Tab-separated table of C-alpha atoms in Angstrom:
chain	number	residue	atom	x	y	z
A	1	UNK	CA	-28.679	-9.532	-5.240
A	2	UNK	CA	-31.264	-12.031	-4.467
A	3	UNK	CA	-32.899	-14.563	-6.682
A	4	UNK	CA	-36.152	-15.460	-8.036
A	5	UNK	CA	-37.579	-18.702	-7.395
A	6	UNK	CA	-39.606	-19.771	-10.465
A	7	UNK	CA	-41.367	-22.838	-9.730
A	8	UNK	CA	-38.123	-25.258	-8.689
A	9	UNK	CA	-35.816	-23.224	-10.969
A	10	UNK	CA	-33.670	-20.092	-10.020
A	11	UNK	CA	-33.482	-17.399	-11.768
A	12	UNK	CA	-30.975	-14.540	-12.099
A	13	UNK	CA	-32.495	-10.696	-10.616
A	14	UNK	CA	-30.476	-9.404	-14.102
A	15	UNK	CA	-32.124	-11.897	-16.574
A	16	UNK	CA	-34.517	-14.266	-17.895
A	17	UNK	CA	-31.884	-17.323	-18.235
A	18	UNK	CA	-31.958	-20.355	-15.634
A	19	UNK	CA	-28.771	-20.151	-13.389
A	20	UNK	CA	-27.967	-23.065	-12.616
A	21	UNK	CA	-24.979	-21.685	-10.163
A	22	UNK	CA	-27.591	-20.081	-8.070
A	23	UNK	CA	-29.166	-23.061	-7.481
A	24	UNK	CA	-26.012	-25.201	-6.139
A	25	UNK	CA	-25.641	-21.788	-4.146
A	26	UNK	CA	-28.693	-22.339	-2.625
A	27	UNK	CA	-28.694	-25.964	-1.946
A	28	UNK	CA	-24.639	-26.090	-0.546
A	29	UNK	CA	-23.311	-26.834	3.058
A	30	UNK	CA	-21.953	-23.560	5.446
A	31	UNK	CA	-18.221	-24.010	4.405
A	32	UNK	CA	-19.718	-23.852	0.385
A	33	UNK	CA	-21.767	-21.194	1.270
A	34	UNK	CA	-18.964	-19.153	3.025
A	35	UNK	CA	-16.606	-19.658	-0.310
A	36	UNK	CA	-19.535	-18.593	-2.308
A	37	UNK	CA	-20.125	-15.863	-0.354
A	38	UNK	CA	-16.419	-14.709	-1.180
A	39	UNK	CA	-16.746	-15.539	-4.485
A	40	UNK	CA	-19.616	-13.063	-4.978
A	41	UNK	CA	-18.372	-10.224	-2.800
A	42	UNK	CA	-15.153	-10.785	-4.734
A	43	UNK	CA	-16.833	-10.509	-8.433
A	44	UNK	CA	-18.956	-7.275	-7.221
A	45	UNK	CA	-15.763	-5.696	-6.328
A	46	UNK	CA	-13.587	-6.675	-9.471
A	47	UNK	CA	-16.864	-5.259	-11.914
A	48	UNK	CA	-15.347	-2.057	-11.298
A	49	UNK	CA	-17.300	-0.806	-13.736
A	50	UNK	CA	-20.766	-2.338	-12.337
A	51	UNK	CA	-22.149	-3.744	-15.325
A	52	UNK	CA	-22.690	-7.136	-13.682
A	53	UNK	CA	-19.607	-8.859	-15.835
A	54	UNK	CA	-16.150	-8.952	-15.360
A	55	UNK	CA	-14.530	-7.025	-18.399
A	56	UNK	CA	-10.682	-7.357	-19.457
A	57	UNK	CA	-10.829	-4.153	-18.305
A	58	UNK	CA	-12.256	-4.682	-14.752
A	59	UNK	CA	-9.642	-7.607	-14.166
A	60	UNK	CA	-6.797	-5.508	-15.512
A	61	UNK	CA	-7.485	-2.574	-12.937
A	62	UNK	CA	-7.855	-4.232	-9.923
A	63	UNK	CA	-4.680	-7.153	-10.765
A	64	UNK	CA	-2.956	-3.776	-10.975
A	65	UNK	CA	-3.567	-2.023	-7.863
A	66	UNK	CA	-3.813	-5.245	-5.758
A	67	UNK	CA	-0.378	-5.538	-7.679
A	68	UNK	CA	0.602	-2.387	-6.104
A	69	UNK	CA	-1.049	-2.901	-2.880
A	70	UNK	CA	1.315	-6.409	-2.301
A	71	UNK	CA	4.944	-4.612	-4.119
A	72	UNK	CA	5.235	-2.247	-1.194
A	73	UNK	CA	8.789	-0.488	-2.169
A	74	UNK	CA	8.692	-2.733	-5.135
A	75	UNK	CA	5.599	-1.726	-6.797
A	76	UNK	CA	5.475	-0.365	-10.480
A	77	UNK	CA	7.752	3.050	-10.611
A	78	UNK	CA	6.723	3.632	-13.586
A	79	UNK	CA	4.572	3.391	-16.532
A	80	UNK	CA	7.002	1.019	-18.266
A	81	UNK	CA	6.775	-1.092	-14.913
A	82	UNK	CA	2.789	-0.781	-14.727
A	83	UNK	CA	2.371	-2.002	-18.454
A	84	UNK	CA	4.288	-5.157	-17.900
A	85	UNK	CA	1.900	-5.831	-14.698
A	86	UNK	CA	-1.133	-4.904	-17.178
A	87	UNK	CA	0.399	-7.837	-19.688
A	88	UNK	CA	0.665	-10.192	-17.219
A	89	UNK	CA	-3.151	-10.014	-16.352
A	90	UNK	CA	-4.176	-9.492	-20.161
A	91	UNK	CA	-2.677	-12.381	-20.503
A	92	UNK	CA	-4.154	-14.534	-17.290
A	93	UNK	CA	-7.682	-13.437	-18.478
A	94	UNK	CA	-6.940	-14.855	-21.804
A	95	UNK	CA	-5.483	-18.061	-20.684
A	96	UNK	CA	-7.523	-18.841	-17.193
A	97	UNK	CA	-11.202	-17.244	-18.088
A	98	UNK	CA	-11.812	-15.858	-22.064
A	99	UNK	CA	-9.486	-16.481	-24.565
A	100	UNK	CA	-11.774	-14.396	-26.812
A	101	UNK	CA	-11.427	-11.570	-24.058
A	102	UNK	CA	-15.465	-11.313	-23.584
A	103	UNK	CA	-16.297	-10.126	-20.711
A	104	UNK	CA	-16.996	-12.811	-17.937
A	105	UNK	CA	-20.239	-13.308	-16.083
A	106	UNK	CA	-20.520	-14.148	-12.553
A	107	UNK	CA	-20.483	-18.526	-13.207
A	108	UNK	CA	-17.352	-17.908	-15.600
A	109	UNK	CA	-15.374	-15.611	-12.547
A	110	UNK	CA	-16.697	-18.480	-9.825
A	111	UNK	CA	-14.987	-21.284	-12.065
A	112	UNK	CA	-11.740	-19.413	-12.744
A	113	UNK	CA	-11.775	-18.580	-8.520
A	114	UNK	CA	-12.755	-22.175	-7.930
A	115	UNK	CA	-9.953	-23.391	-9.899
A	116	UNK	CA	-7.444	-20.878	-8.563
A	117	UNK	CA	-7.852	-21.564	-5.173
A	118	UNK	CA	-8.655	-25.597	-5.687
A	119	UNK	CA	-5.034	-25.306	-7.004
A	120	UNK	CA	-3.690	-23.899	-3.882
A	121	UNK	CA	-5.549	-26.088	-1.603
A	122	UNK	CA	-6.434	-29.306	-3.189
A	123	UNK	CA	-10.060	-30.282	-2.086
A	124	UNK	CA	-9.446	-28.634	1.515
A	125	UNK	CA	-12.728	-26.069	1.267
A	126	UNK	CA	-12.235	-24.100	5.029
A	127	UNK	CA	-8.094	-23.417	3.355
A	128	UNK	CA	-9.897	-22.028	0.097
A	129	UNK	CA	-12.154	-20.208	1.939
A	130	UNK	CA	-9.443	-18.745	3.920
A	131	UNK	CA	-7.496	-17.823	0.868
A	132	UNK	CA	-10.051	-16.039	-0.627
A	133	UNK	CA	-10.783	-14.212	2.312
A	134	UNK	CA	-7.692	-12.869	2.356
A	135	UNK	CA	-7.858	-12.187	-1.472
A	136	UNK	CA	-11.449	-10.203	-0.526
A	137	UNK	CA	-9.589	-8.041	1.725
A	138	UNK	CA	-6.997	-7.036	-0.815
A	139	UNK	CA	-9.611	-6.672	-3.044
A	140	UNK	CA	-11.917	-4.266	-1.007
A	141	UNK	CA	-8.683	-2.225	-0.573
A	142	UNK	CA	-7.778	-2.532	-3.954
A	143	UNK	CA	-11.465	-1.617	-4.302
A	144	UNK	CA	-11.322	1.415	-2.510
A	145	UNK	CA	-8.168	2.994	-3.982
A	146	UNK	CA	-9.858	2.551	-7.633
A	147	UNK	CA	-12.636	4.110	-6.388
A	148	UNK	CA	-10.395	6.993	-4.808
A	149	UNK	CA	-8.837	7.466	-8.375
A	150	UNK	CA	-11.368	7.208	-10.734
A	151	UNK	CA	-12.861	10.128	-7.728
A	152	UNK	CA	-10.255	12.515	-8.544
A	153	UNK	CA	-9.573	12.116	-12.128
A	154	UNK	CA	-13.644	12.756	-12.114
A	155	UNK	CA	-12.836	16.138	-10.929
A	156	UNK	CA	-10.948	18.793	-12.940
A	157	UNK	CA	-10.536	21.820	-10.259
A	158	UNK	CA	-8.046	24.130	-10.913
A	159	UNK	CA	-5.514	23.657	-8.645
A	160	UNK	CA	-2.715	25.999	-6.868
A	161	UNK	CA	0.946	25.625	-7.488
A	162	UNK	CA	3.039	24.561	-5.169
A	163	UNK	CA	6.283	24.667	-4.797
A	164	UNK	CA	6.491	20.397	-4.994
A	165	UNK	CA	4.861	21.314	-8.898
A	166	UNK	CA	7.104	24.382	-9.733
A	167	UNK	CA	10.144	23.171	-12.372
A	168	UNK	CA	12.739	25.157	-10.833
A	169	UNK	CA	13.004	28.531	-8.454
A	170	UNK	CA	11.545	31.093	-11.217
A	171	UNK	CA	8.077	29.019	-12.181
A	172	UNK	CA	7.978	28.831	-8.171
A	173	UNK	CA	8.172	33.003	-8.270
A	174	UNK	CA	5.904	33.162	-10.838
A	175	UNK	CA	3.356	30.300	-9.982
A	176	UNK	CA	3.040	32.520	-6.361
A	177	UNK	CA	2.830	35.997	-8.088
A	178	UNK	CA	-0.352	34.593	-10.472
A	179	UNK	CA	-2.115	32.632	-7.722
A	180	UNK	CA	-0.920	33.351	-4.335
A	181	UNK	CA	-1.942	36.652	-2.697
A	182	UNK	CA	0.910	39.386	-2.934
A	183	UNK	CA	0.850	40.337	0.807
A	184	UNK	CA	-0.405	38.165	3.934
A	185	UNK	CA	-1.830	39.780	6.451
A	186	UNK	CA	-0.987	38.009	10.323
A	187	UNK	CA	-3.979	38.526	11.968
C-alpha cells in the first residue's frame, strides 16, 4: 500500500477521500512509525477476507483462532465452547469499534489498537509497540491457520476411510472392501 501525494494532501491508493491518518503516518517519529507499522500489518492480517475493512466477521475469526492459539489444552472443545469465544468478540466489536457492527476501515481499527494498547501501557510508545508486536505474531499465526482452513474446506476430494473415521469394526470392514484394494501385493 503506498499513498498518493496530491498537492500537500494524502490520499488513500483505495479511494478518492483525504486520509488524514496517512498523513500523521507520514509526518511521525521512528517509535510512531514502528507502532504504525504494526498497526497496518496487523489490520491486513485481521481483513481476512481482503476487502480493505475489518468486518464483524474478520474480527470474529481471527479473536477465535488467536483464542485457540493462547488456550493450549484449554482451548474451545467444542462448538458450545467456540460460540461463547465468538460472543465475547461480537460483543468487543460492538462495544470497542462499531456498535452498528459496520465494518471498520483501517483509521477506525488504528483507534481501537491505539486505545487497547494505550490502556496497557499508559503513554509508554516503545511498551505499545512491543505489545503489539507480540499481538502481530499471534496474529500472522493466527493468520496462517485461517488461511490453512479456509484451504481445505476449499477443497472437496473424496477422501479414503480410515480406520480413525470408521464407527465401529464392521464400517471399518466395509469402508476397506469399497475403497481399499482386496489383495496387496509386497513387491
Amino acid at each position: 500500500f503506498t499513498p498518493r501525494i496530491m498537492g500537500n494532501t494524502a490520499c488513500c491508493g483505495n479511494c478518492s477521500e483525504l486520509c488524514s491518518e496517512l498523513v500523521s503516518e507520514l509526518r511521525c517519529g521512528a517509535p510512531e512509525k514502528e507502532l504504525t507499522r504494526s498497526i497496518r500489518k496487523l489490520f491486513e492480517l485481521t481483513d481476512v477476507d481482503g476487502d480493505g475493512l475489518i468486518s464483524l466477521d474478520d474480527f470474529v475469526l481471527m479473536g477465535l483462532h488467536q483464542t485457540k492459539l493462547h488456550a493450549g489444552p484449554q482451548k474451545p472443545r467444542n462448538r458450545h465452547e467456540e460460540e461463547k469465544v465468538k460472543e465475547a468478540f461480537v460483543q468487543r466489536f460492538a462495544h470497542e469499534i462499531d456498535a452498528s457492527f459496520q465494518a471498520a476501515p483501517y483509521y477506525k481499527y488504528k483507534e481501537y489498537l491505539l486505545r487497547c494498547v494505550d490502556q496497557l501501557h499508559p503513554g509508554d510508545i516503545k511498551a505499545q509497540s512491543v505489545t503489539l508486536n507480540g499481538v502481530l505474531i499471534d496474529a500472522t499465526i493466527a493468520h496462517d491457520r485461517i488461511m490453512v482452513d479456509k484451504a481445505l474446506h476449499a477443497v472437496e476430494a473424496p477422501r479414503l476411510p480410515t480406520i480413525l473415521t470408521a464407527k465401529g469394526p464392521k464400517d471399518a470392514v466395509d469402508a476397506k472392501d469399497e475403497a481399499w484394494p482386496q489383495k496387496v501385493i509386497r513387491v
